[in-house]
Amino acid sequence: MRSILIPIVLIATMIMTSCSTSTNNTKEFQKLNEKITELQTQQEDLQSKLEKSEKRLYILQSKMVKQSDILEIKEDTTYIKSMVGNLEGIYISEGAARKKAESLTSNEVEKWSVTFNEDYDYDENNEDNLVRDVWVVKAFHPPGNKTIYYIDAITKEVVNLSEIESKH
């Protein structure tokens, strides 16, 4: 993984160490320290986003293959020959997606249904307009209500949730 370096943090650290501890410089020292902390937090957030983006890029690049590279298409999921051994390392399992949904419901569930959905456009208003591979986990509750969880297949994040009430 690539590393994000923010030179401002290094410069601010050098300035901070060169400041004297006199009372006039104490406020400047505190401001610099707060700025360094803020920049470090931003750096950590950016690093996390970069790692997730690199995983998504790997998925997207793997989808750009020739027809001859496709091993099989099963339940609307395309399995690429070169990736078959690596699928477990990229996507969370169907069971992990169901466990995530189970942890979020407190209602009685009669039946569960889990399907894989490639290229799910989960938020049309999102300015990044991300498309994700998701597990669609449906929980069927009595008397006919259901909850649908859309769980990112890479990050295990719930990207959408729908609750449908029975007409009874």
CSV table of N, CA and C in Angstrom, one decimal:
chain,number,residue,atom,x,y,z
A,1,MET,N,0.8,-1.2,0.0
A,1,MET,CA,0.0,0.0,0.0
A,1,MET,C,0.9,1.3,0.0
A,2,ARG,N,0.4,2.2,-0.7
A,2,ARG,CA,1.1,3.5,-0.7
A,2,ARG,C,0.9,4.2,0.6
A,3,SER,N,1.7,5.1,0.9
A,3,SER,CA,1.6,5.9,2.1
A,3,SER,C,1.4,7.3,1.8
A,4,ILE,N,0.5,8.0,2.5
A,4,ILE,CA,0.2,9.4,2.3
A,4,ILE,C,1.1,10.2,3.2
A,5,LEU,N,1.9,11.1,2.7
A,5,LEU,CA,2.8,11.9,3.5
A,5,LEU,C,2.3,13.3,3.4
A,6,ILE,N,2.2,13.9,4.6
A,6,ILE,CA,1.8,15.3,4.6
A,6,ILE,C,3.0,16.1,5.1
A,7,PRO,N,3.7,16.8,4.2
A,7,PRO,CA,4.9,17.5,4.6
A,7,PRO,C,4.6,18.6,5.6
A,8,ILE,N,3.4,19.1,5.7
A,8,ILE,CA,3.1,20.2,6.6
A,8,ILE,C,3.3,19.7,8.0
A,9,VAL,N,3.0,18.4,8.3
A,9,VAL,CA,3.2,17.9,9.6
A,9,VAL,C,4.6,17.9,10.0
A,10,LEU,N,5.5,17.6,9.1
A,10,LEU,CA,6.9,17.6,9.4
A,10,LEU,C,7.4,19.0,9.6
A,11,ILE,N,7.0,19.9,8.8
A,11,ILE,CA,7.4,21.3,8.9
A,11,ILE,C,6.9,21.9,10.3
A,12,ALA,N,5.6,21.6,10.6
A,12,ALA,CA,5.1,22.1,11.8
A,12,ALA,C,5.8,21.5,13.0
A,13,THR,N,6.2,20.2,12.9
A,13,THR,CA,6.9,19.6,14.0
A,13,THR,C,8.3,20.3,14.2
A,14,MET,N,9.0,20.6,13.1
A,14,MET,CA,10.3,21.3,13.2
A,14,MET,C,10.1,22.7,13.8
A,15,ILE,N,9.1,23.4,13.4
A,15,ILE,CA,8.8,24.7,14.0
A,15,ILE,C,8.5,24.6,15.4
A,16,MET,N,7.7,23.6,15.8
A,16,MET,CA,7.3,23.4,17.2
A,16,MET,C,8.5,23.2,18.1
A,17,THR,N,9.5,22.3,17.6
A,17,THR,CA,10.6,22.0,18.4
A,17,THR,C,11.6,23.2,18.5
A,18,SER,N,11.5,24.1,17.5
A,18,SER,CA,12.4,25.3,17.6
A,18,SER,C,11.9,26.4,18.4
A,19,CYS,N,10.6,26.3,18.8
A,19,CYS,CA,10.0,27.4,19.6
A,19,CYS,C,10.5,27.3,21.0
A,20,SER,N,10.7,28.5,21.6
A,20,SER,CA,11.1,28.5,23.0
A,20,SER,C,9.8,28.3,23.8
A,21,THR,N,10.0,28.0,25.1
A,21,THR,CA,8.8,27.8,26.0
A,21,THR,C,8.4,29.0,26.7
A,22,SER,N,8.8,30.2,26.2
A,22,SER,CA,8.4,31.4,26.9
A,22,SER,C,6.9,31.6,26.8
A,23,THR,N,6.3,32.4,27.6
A,23,THR,CA,4.9,32.6,27.7
A,23,THR,C,4.3,33.2,26.4
A,24,ASN,N,5.1,34.0,25.7
A,24,ASN,CA,4.7,34.6,24.4
A,24,ASN,C,4.4,33.5,23.4
A,25,ASN,N,5.3,32.5,23.4
A,25,ASN,CA,5.2,31.5,22.4
A,25,ASN,C,4.3,30.3,22.8
A,26,THR,N,3.8,30.3,24.0
A,26,THR,CA,2.9,29.2,24.5
A,26,THR,C,1.7,29.0,23.6
A,27,LYS,N,1.0,30.1,23.3
A,27,LYS,CA,-0.2,30.1,22.5
A,27,LYS,C,0.1,29.6,21.1
A,28,GLU,N,1.2,30.1,20.6
A,28,GLU,CA,1.6,29.6,19.2
A,28,GLU,C,1.9,28.1,19.3
A,29,PHE,N,2.6,27.7,20.3
A,29,PHE,CA,2.9,26.3,20.5
A,29,PHE,C,1.6,25.4,20.6
A,30,GLN,N,0.6,25.9,21.3
A,30,GLN,CA,-0.6,25.2,21.4
A,30,GLN,C,-1.3,25.1,20.1
A,31,LYS,N,-1.4,26.2,19.4
A,31,LYS,CA,-2.0,26.2,18.1
A,31,LYS,C,-1.3,25.3,17.1
A,32,LEU,N,0.0,25.3,17.1
A,32,LEU,CA,0.7,24.4,16.2
A,32,LEU,C,0.5,22.9,16.6
A,33,ASN,N,0.4,22.7,17.9
A,33,ASN,CA,0.2,21.3,18.4
A,33,ASN,C,-1.2,20.8,18.0
A,34,GLU,N,-2.2,21.7,18.1
A,34,GLU,CA,-3.6,21.4,17.7
A,34,GLU,C,-3.6,21.1,16.2
A,35,LYS,N,-2.9,21.9,15.4
A,35,LYS,CA,-2.9,21.8,13.9
A,35,LYS,C,-2.2,20.5,13.6
A,36,ILE,N,-1.1,20.1,14.2
A,36,ILE,CA,-0.5,18.8,14.0
A,36,ILE,C,-1.4,17.7,14.3
A,37,THR,N,-2.1,17.7,15.4
A,37,THR,CA,-3.1,16.7,15.7
A,37,THR,C,-4.2,16.6,14.7
A,38,GLU,N,-4.7,17.7,14.2
A,38,GLU,CA,-5.7,17.7,13.2
A,38,GLU,C,-5.2,17.1,11.9
A,39,LEU,N,-4.0,17.5,11.5
A,39,LEU,CA,-3.4,17.0,10.2
A,39,LEU,C,-3.1,15.5,10.3
A,40,GLN,N,-2.7,15.0,11.5
A,40,GLN,CA,-2.5,13.6,11.7
A,40,GLN,C,-3.8,12.8,11.5
A,41,THR,N,-4.9,13.4,12.1
A,41,THR,CA,-6.2,12.7,12.0
A,41,THR,C,-6.6,12.7,10.5
A,42,GLN,N,-6.4,13.8,9.8
A,42,GLN,CA,-6.7,13.8,8.4
A,42,GLN,C,-5.9,12.8,7.6
A,43,GLN,N,-4.6,12.7,7.9
A,43,GLN,CA,-3.7,11.7,7.3
A,43,GLN,C,-4.2,10.3,7.5
A,44,GLU,N,-4.6,10.0,8.7
A,44,GLU,CA,-5.2,8.6,9.0
A,44,GLU,C,-6.4,8.4,8.2
A,45,ASP,N,-7.3,9.4,8.1
A,45,ASP,CA,-8.6,9.2,7.4
A,45,ASP,C,-8.3,9.0,5.9
A,46,LEU,N,-7.3,9.8,5.4
A,46,LEU,CA,-7.0,9.6,3.9
A,46,LEU,C,-6.3,8.3,3.7
A,47,GLN,N,-5.5,7.8,4.6
A,47,GLN,CA,-4.9,6.5,4.4
A,47,GLN,C,-5.9,5.4,4.4
A,48,SER,N,-6.9,5.5,5.3
A,48,SER,CA,-8.0,4.5,5.3
A,48,SER,C,-8.8,4.6,4.0
A,49,LYS,N,-9.1,5.8,3.5
A,49,LYS,CA,-9.8,5.9,2.2
A,49,LYS,C,-9.0,5.3,1.1
A,50,LEU,N,-7.7,5.6,1.1
A,50,LEU,CA,-6.8,5.1,0.0
A,50,LEU,C,-6.8,3.6,0.0
A,51,GLU,N,-6.7,3.0,1.2
A,51,GLU,CA,-6.7,1.5,1.2
A,51,GLU,C,-8.0,0.9,0.7
A,52,LYS,N,-9.2,1.5,1.1
A,52,LYS,CA,-10.5,1.1,0.5
A,52,LYS,C,-10.5,1.3,-1.0
A,53,SER,N,-10.1,2.4,-1.4
A,53,SER,CA,-10.1,2.7,-2.9
A,53,SER,C,-9.2,1.8,-3.7
A,54,GLU,N,-8.1,1.4,-3.1
A,54,GLU,CA,-7.2,0.5,-3.8
A,54,GLU,C,-7.8,-0.9,-3.9
A,55,LYS,N,-8.6,-1.3,-2.9
A,55,LYS,CA,-9.3,-2.6,-3.0
A,55,LYS,C,-10.4,-2.5,-4.0
A,56,ARG,N,-11.1,-1.4,-4.1
A,56,ARG,CA,-12.1,-1.3,-5.1
A,56,ARG,C,-11.5,-1.2,-6.5
A,57,LEU,N,-10.4,-0.6,-6.6
A,57,LEU,CA,-9.7,-0.5,-7.9
A,57,LEU,C,-9.3,-1.9,-8.4
A,58,TYR,N,-8.8,-2.7,-7.5
A,58,TYR,CA,-8.4,-4.1,-7.8
A,58,TYR,C,-9.6,-4.8,-8.3
A,59,ILE,N,-10.8,-4.6,-7.7
A,59,ILE,CA,-12.0,-5.3,-8.1
A,59,ILE,C,-12.4,-4.9,-9.5
A,60,LEU,N,-12.4,-3.5,-9.7
A,60,LEU,CA,-12.8,-3.0,-11.0
A,60,LEU,C,-11.8,-3.5,-12.1
A,61,GLN,N,-10.5,-3.4,-11.8
A,61,GLN,CA,-9.6,-3.9,-12.8
A,61,GLN,C,-9.7,-5.4,-13.1
A,62,SER,N,-10.1,-6.1,-12.2
A,62,SER,CA,-10.3,-7.6,-12.4
A,62,SER,C,-11.5,-7.8,-13.2
A,63,LYS,N,-12.5,-6.9,-13.2
A,63,LYS,CA,-13.7,-7.1,-14.0
A,63,LYS,C,-13.4,-6.8,-15.5
A,64,MET,N,-12.4,-6.0,-15.8
A,64,MET,CA,-12.1,-5.7,-17.1
A,64,MET,C,-11.2,-6.8,-17.8
A,65,VAL,N,-11.9,-7.9,-18.1
A,65,VAL,CA,-11.2,-9.0,-18.7
A,65,VAL,C,-11.8,-9.5,-20.0
A,66,LYS,N,-11.1,-10.3,-20.7
A,66,LYS,CA,-11.6,-10.9,-21.9
A,66,LYS,C,-12.6,-11.9,-21.6
A,67,GLN,N,-13.5,-12.2,-22.5
A,67,GLN,CA,-14.6,-13.2,-22.3
A,67,GLN,C,-13.9,-14.6,-22.0
A,68,SER,N,-12.8,-14.9,-22.6
A,68,SER,CA,-12.1,-16.2,-22.4
A,68,SER,C,-11.6,-16.3,-21.0
A,69,ASP,N,-11.4,-15.2,-20.2
A,69,ASP,CA,-10.9,-15.3,-18.9
A,69,ASP,C,-12.0,-15.6,-17.8
A,70,ILE,N,-13.2,-15.6,-18.3
A,70,ILE,CA,-14.4,-15.8,-17.4
A,70,ILE,C,-14.5,-17.3,-17.1
A,71,LEU,N,-14.5,-17.7,-15.9
A,71,LEU,CA,-14.6,-19.1,-15.5
A,71,LEU,C,-16.1,-19.5,-15.5
A,72,GLU,N,-16.9,-18.7,-14.9
A,72,GLU,CA,-18.3,-19.1,-14.9
A,72,GLU,C,-19.1,-17.8,-14.4
A,73,ILE,N,-20.4,-17.9,-14.7
A,73,ILE,CA,-21.3,-16.9,-14.2
A,73,ILE,C,-22.4,-17.6,-13.5
A,74,LYS,N,-22.5,-17.3,-12.2
A,74,LYS,CA,-23.4,-18.1,-11.3
A,74,LYS,C,-24.1,-17.1,-10.4
A,75,GLU,N,-25.4,-17.2,-10.5
A,75,GLU,CA,-26.3,-16.3,-9.7
A,75,GLU,C,-25.9,-14.9,-9.9
A,76,ASP,N,-25.8,-14.4,-11.1
A,76,ASP,CA,-25.4,-13.0,-11.4
A,76,ASP,C,-24.0,-12.6,-10.9
A,77,THR,N,-23.2,-13.5,-10.5
A,77,THR,CA,-21.8,-13.2,-10.1
A,77,THR,C,-20.9,-13.8,-11.1
A,78,THR,N,-20.0,-12.9,-11.6
A,78,THR,CA,-19.0,-13.4,-12.6
A,78,THR,C,-17.7,-13.8,-11.9
A,79,TYR,N,-17.2,-15.0,-12.1
A,79,TYR,CA,-16.0,-15.5,-11.5
A,79,TYR,C,-14.9,-15.5,-12.5
A,80,ILE,N,-13.8,-14.8,-12.3
A,80,ILE,CA,-12.7,-14.7,-13.2
A,80,ILE,C,-11.7,-15.8,-12.9
A,81,LYS,N,-11.2,-16.5,-13.9
A,81,LYS,CA,-10.3,-17.6,-13.7
A,81,LYS,C,-9.1,-17.2,-12.8
A,82,SER,N,-8.5,-16.0,-13.0
A,82,SER,CA,-7.3,-15.6,-12.2
A,82,SER,C,-7.7,-15.2,-10.8
A,83,MET,N,-8.9,-15.0,-10.5
A,83,MET,CA,-9.3,-14.5,-9.2
A,83,MET,C,-10.0,-15.6,-8.4
A,84,VAL,N,-10.3,-16.8,-8.9
A,84,VAL,CA,-11.0,-17.7,-8.2
A,84,VAL,C,-10.4,-18.1,-6.8
A,85,GLY,N,-9.1,-18.2,-6.8
A,85,GLY,CA,-8.4,-18.5,-5.5
A,85,GLY,C,-8.4,-17.4,-4.6
A,86,ASN,N,-8.6,-16.1,-5.1
A,86,ASN,CA,-8.4,-14.9,-4.3
A,86,ASN,C,-9.8,-14.3,-3.8
A,87,LEU,N,-10.9,-14.9,-4.2
A,87,LEU,CA,-12.2,-14.3,-3.9
A,87,LEU,C,-12.4,-14.1,-2.4
A,88,GLU,N,-12.0,-15.1,-1.6
A,88,GLU,CA,-12.1,-15.1,-0.2
A,88,GLU,C,-11.4,-13.9,0.4
A,89,GLY,N,-10.3,-13.5,-0.1
A,89,GLY,CA,-9.5,-12.4,0.4
A,89,GLY,C,-10.0,-11.1,0.0
A,90,ILE,N,-10.9,-11.0,-1.0
A,90,ILE,CA,-11.4,-9.7,-1.4
A,90,ILE,C,-12.7,-9.4,-0.8
A,91,TYR,N,-13.7,-10.3,-1.0
A,91,TYR,CA,-15.0,-10.1,-0.5
A,91,TYR,C,-15.2,-10.8,0.9
A,92,ILE,N,-16.1,-10.2,1.7
A,92,ILE,CA,-16.5,-10.9,2.9
A,92,ILE,C,-17.4,-12.0,2.4
A,93,SER,N,-17.5,-13.0,3.2
A,93,SER,CA,-18.3,-14.2,2.8
A,93,SER,C,-19.8,-13.9,3.0
A,94,GLU,N,-20.6,-14.7,2.4
A,94,GLU,CA,-22.1,-14.6,2.5
A,94,GLU,C,-22.5,-14.7,4.0
A,95,GLY,N,-21.8,-15.7,4.7
A,95,GLY,CA,-22.1,-15.8,6.1
A,95,GLY,C,-21.8,-14.6,7.0
A,96,ALA,N,-20.7,-14.0,6.6
A,96,ALA,CA,-20.3,-12.7,7.4
A,96,ALA,C,-21.3,-11.6,7.1
A,97,ALA,N,-21.8,-11.5,5.9
A,97,ALA,CA,-22.8,-10.5,5.6
A,97,ALA,C,-24.1,-10.8,6.4
A,98,ARG,N,-24.5,-12.0,6.5
A,98,ARG,CA,-25.7,-12.4,7.2
A,98,ARG,C,-25.5,-12.1,8.7
A,99,LYS,N,-24.3,-12.4,9.2
A,99,LYS,CA,-24.0,-12.2,10.7
A,99,LYS,C,-24.1,-10.7,11.0
A,100,LYS,N,-23.6,-9.9,10.0
A,100,LYS,CA,-23.6,-8.4,10.2
A,100,LYS,C,-25.1,-7.9,10.3
A,101,ALA,N,-25.9,-8.4,9.4
A,101,ALA,CA,-27.3,-8.1,9.4
A,101,ALA,C,-28.0,-8.6,10.7
A,102,GLU,N,-27.7,-9.8,11.1
A,102,GLU,CA,-28.3,-10.4,12.3
A,102,GLU,C,-27.9,-9.5,13.5
A,103,SER,N,-26.7,-8.9,13.5
A,103,SER,CA,-26.3,-8.1,14.7
A,103,SER,C,-27.1,-6.8,14.7
A,104,LEU,N,-27.7,-6.4,13.6
A,104,LEU,CA,-28.4,-5.1,13.5
A,104,LEU,C,-29.9,-5.2,13.8
A,105,THR,N,-30.4,-6.4,13.8
A,105,THR,CA,-31.9,-6.6,14.0
A,105,THR,C,-32.2,-7.1,15.4
A,106,SER,N,-33.2,-6.6,16.0
A,106,SER,CA,-33.7,-7.1,17.3
A,106,SER,C,-35.0,-7.8,17.2
A,107,ASN,N,-35.6,-7.7,16.0
A,107,ASN,CA,-36.9,-8.4,15.8
A,107,ASN,C,-36.8,-9.8,15.5
A,108,GLU,N,-37.9,-10.6,15.6
A,108,GLU,CA,-37.9,-12.0,15.3
A,108,GLU,C,-37.8,-12.1,13.8
A,109,VAL,N,-37.0,-13.1,13.3
A,109,VAL,CA,-36.8,-13.3,11.9
A,109,VAL,C,-37.3,-14.7,11.6
A,110,GLU,N,-38.2,-14.8,10.6
A,110,GLU,CA,-38.7,-16.2,10.2
A,110,GLU,C,-37.7,-16.8,9.2
A,111,LYS,N,-37.2,-16.0,8.3
A,111,LYS,CA,-36.4,-16.5,7.2
A,111,LYS,C,-35.4,-15.4,6.8
A,112,TRP,N,-34.2,-15.9,6.3
A,112,TRP,CA,-33.1,-15.0,5.8
A,112,TRP,C,-32.9,-15.3,4.3
A,113,SER,N,-32.6,-14.3,3.6
A,113,SER,CA,-32.2,-14.5,2.2
A,113,SER,C,-31.0,-13.7,1.9
A,114,VAL,N,-29.9,-14.2,1.3
A,114,VAL,CA,-28.7,-13.5,1.0
A,114,VAL,C,-28.3,-13.7,-0.5
A,115,THR,N,-28.2,-12.6,-1.2
A,115,THR,CA,-27.8,-12.6,-2.6
A,115,THR,C,-26.7,-11.6,-2.8
A,116,PHE,N,-25.9,-11.8,-3.9
A,116,PHE,CA,-24.8,-10.9,-4.2
A,116,PHE,C,-25.2,-10.0,-5.3
A,117,ASN,N,-24.9,-8.7,-5.2
A,117,ASN,CA,-25.3,-7.8,-6.3
A,117,ASN,C,-24.0,-7.0,-6.7
A,118,GLU,N,-23.6,-7.2,-7.9
A,118,GLU,CA,-22.4,-6.4,-8.4
A,118,GLU,C,-22.9,-5.0,-8.8
A,119,ASP,N,-22.0,-4.0,-8.7
A,119,ASP,CA,-22.3,-2.7,-9.2
A,119,ASP,C,-23.6,-2.1,-8.7
A,120,TYR,N,-23.8,-2.2,-7.4
A,120,TYR,CA,-25.0,-1.6,-6.8
A,120,TYR,C,-24.8,-0.1,-6.6
A,121,ASP,N,-25.6,0.7,-7.3
A,121,ASP,CA,-25.6,2.2,-7.2
A,121,ASP,C,-26.4,2.6,-6.0
A,122,TYR,N,-25.8,2.7,-4.8
A,122,TYR,CA,-26.6,2.8,-3.6
A,122,TYR,C,-27.0,4.3,-3.2
A,123,ASP,N,-26.5,5.3,-3.9
A,123,ASP,CA,-26.9,6.6,-3.5
A,123,ASP,C,-26.7,7.5,-4.7
A,124,GLU,N,-27.8,7.8,-5.4
A,124,GLU,CA,-27.8,8.6,-6.6
A,124,GLU,C,-27.4,10.1,-6.3
A,125,ASN,N,-27.6,10.5,-5.1
A,125,ASN,CA,-27.3,11.9,-4.7
A,125,ASN,C,-25.9,12.1,-4.2
A,126,ASN,N,-25.2,11.0,-4.1
A,126,ASN,CA,-23.8,11.0,-3.6
A,126,ASN,C,-22.9,11.6,-4.7
A,127,GLU,N,-22.2,12.7,-4.4
A,127,GLU,CA,-21.4,13.4,-5.4
A,127,GLU,C,-20.3,12.5,-6.0
A,128,ASP,N,-19.8,11.5,-5.2
A,128,ASP,CA,-18.8,10.6,-5.7
A,128,ASP,C,-19.5,9.5,-6.6
A,129,ASN,N,-20.8,9.3,-6.4
A,129,ASN,CA,-21.6,8.3,-7.2
A,129,ASN,C,-20.9,7.0,-7.2
A,130,LEU,N,-20.5,6.5,-6.1
A,130,LEU,CA,-19.8,5.2,-6.0
A,130,LEU,C,-20.7,4.1,-6.4
A,131,VAL,N,-20.2,3.1,-7.0
A,131,VAL,CA,-20.9,1.9,-7.3
A,131,VAL,C,-20.1,0.8,-6.5
A,132,ARG,N,-20.9,-0.1,-5.8
A,132,ARG,CA,-20.2,-1.0,-4.9
A,132,ARG,C,-20.8,-2.4,-5.2
A,133,ASP,N,-20.0,-3.4,-4.9
A,133,ASP,CA,-20.4,-4.8,-4.9
A,133,ASP,C,-21.0,-5.0,-3.5
A,134,VAL,N,-22.2,-5.5,-3.4
A,134,VAL,CA,-22.8,-5.6,-2.1
A,134,VAL,C,-23.5,-7.0,-1.9
A,135,TRP,N,-23.6,-7.4,-0.7
A,135,TRP,CA,-24.5,-8.5,-0.3
A,135,TRP,C,-25.8,-7.9,0.1
A,136,VAL,N,-26.9,-8.4,-0.5
A,136,VAL,CA,-28.3,-8.0,-0.2
A,136,VAL,C,-28.8,-9.0,0.7
A,137,VAL,N,-29.0,-8.6,2.0
A,137,VAL,CA,-29.5,-9.6,3.0
A,137,VAL,C,-30.9,-9.2,3.4
A,138,LYS,N,-31.8,-10.1,3.2
A,138,LYS,CA,-33.2,-9.8,3.5
A,138,LYS,C,-33.6,-10.6,4.7
A,139,ALA,N,-34.2,-9.9,5.7
A,139,ALA,CA,-34.8,-10.5,6.9
A,139,ALA,C,-36.3,-10.5,6.8
A,140,PHE,N,-37.0,-11.6,6.8
A,140,PHE,CA,-38.4,-11.7,6.7
A,140,PHE,C,-39.0,-11.8,8.2
A,141,HIS,N,-39.8,-10.8,8.6
A,141,HIS,CA,-40.3,-10.8,9.9
A,141,HIS,C,-41.8,-11.1,9.9
A,142,PRO,N,-42.4,-11.7,11.0
A,142,PRO,CA,-43.8,-11.9,11.0
A,142,PRO,C,-44.5,-10.5,11.2
A,143,PRO,N,-45.6,-10.2,10.7
A,143,PRO,CA,-46.5,-10.9,9.9
A,143,PRO,C,-46.3,-10.5,8.4
A,144,GLY,N,-45.2,-10.7,7.8
A,144,GLY,CA,-44.9,-10.3,6.4
A,144,GLY,C,-44.1,-9.1,6.2
A,145,ASN,N,-43.6,-8.5,7.3
A,145,ASN,CA,-42.7,-7.4,7.1
A,145,ASN,C,-41.3,-7.9,6.7
A,146,LYS,N,-40.5,-7.0,6.1
A,146,LYS,CA,-39.1,-7.4,5.8
A,146,LYS,C,-38.2,-6.2,5.9
A,147,THR,N,-36.9,-6.5,6.2
A,147,THR,CA,-35.8,-5.5,6.3
A,147,THR,C,-34.8,-6.0,5.3
A,148,ILE,N,-34.3,-5.0,4.5
A,148,ILE,CA,-33.3,-5.4,3.5
A,148,ILE,C,-32.0,-4.6,3.8
A,149,TYR,N,-30.9,-5.3,4.1
A,149,TYR,CA,-29.6,-4.7,4.4
A,149,TYR,C,-28.8,-4.8,3.1
A,150,TYR,N,-28.1,-3.7,2.7
A,150,TYR,CA,-27.2,-3.7,1.6
A,150,TYR,C,-25.8,-3.5,2.2
A,151,ILE,N,-25.0,-4.6,2.2
A,151,ILE,CA,-23.7,-4.6,2.9
A,151,ILE,C,-22.6,-4.7,1.9
A,152,ASP,N,-21.7,-3.7,2.0
A,152,ASP,CA,-20.6,-3.6,1.1
A,152,ASP,C,-19.8,-4.9,1.2
A,153,ALA,N,-19.5,-5.5,0.1
A,153,ALA,CA,-18.9,-6.8,0.1
A,153,ALA,C,-17.4,-6.8,0.4
A,154,ILE,N,-16.8,-5.6,0.4
A,154,ILE,CA,-15.4,-5.4,0.7
A,154,ILE,C,-15.2,-4.9,2.2
A,155,THR,N,-15.9,-3.9,2.5
A,155,THR,CA,-15.7,-3.2,3.8
A,155,THR,C,-16.6,-3.7,4.9
A,156,LYS,N,-17.6,-4.4,4.6
A,156,LYS,CA,-18.6,-4.9,5.6
A,156,LYS,C,-19.5,-3.7,6.1
A,157,GLU,N,-19.5,-2.6,5.4
A,157,GLU,CA,-20.2,-1.4,5.9
A,157,GLU,C,-21.7,-1.5,5.3
A,158,VAL,N,-22.7,-1.2,6.1
A,158,VAL,CA,-24.0,-1.2,5.7
A,158,VAL,C,-24.2,0.1,4.9
A,159,VAL,N,-24.4,0.0,3.6
A,159,VAL,CA,-24.5,1.2,2.7
A,159,VAL,C,-26.0,1.6,2.5
A,160,ASN,N,-26.9,0.8,2.8
A,160,ASN,CA,-28.3,1.1,2.6
A,160,ASN,C,-29.2,0.2,3.5
A,161,LEU,N,-30.3,0.6,3.8
A,161,LEU,CA,-31.3,-0.2,4.6
A,161,LEU,C,-32.7,0.2,4.2
A,162,SER,N,-33.5,-0.9,3.9
A,162,SER,CA,-34.9,-0.7,3.6
A,162,SER,C,-35.8,-1.5,4.5
A,163,GLU,N,-36.8,-0.9,5.0
A,163,GLU,CA,-37.8,-1.6,5.8
A,163,GLU,C,-39.1,-1.5,5.0
A,164,ILE,N,-39.7,-2.7,4.8
A,164,ILE,CA,-41.0,-2.8,4.1
A,164,ILE,C,-42.0,-3.5,5.0
A,165,GLU,N,-43.1,-2.7,5.2
A,165,GLU,CA,-44.2,-3.2,6.0
A,165,GLU,C,-45.2,-4.0,5.2
A,166,SER,N,-45.8,-5.0,5.8
A,166,SER,CA,-46.8,-5.8,5.2
A,166,SER,C,-48.1,-4.9,5.0
A,167,LYS,N,-48.9,-5.2,4.0
A,167,LYS,CA,-50.1,-4.5,3.8
A,167,LYS,C,-51.2,-5.0,4.6
A,168,HIS,N,-51.0,-6.1,5.4
A,168,HIS,CA,-52.1,-6.7,6.2
A,168,HIS,C,-52.5,-5.8,7.3
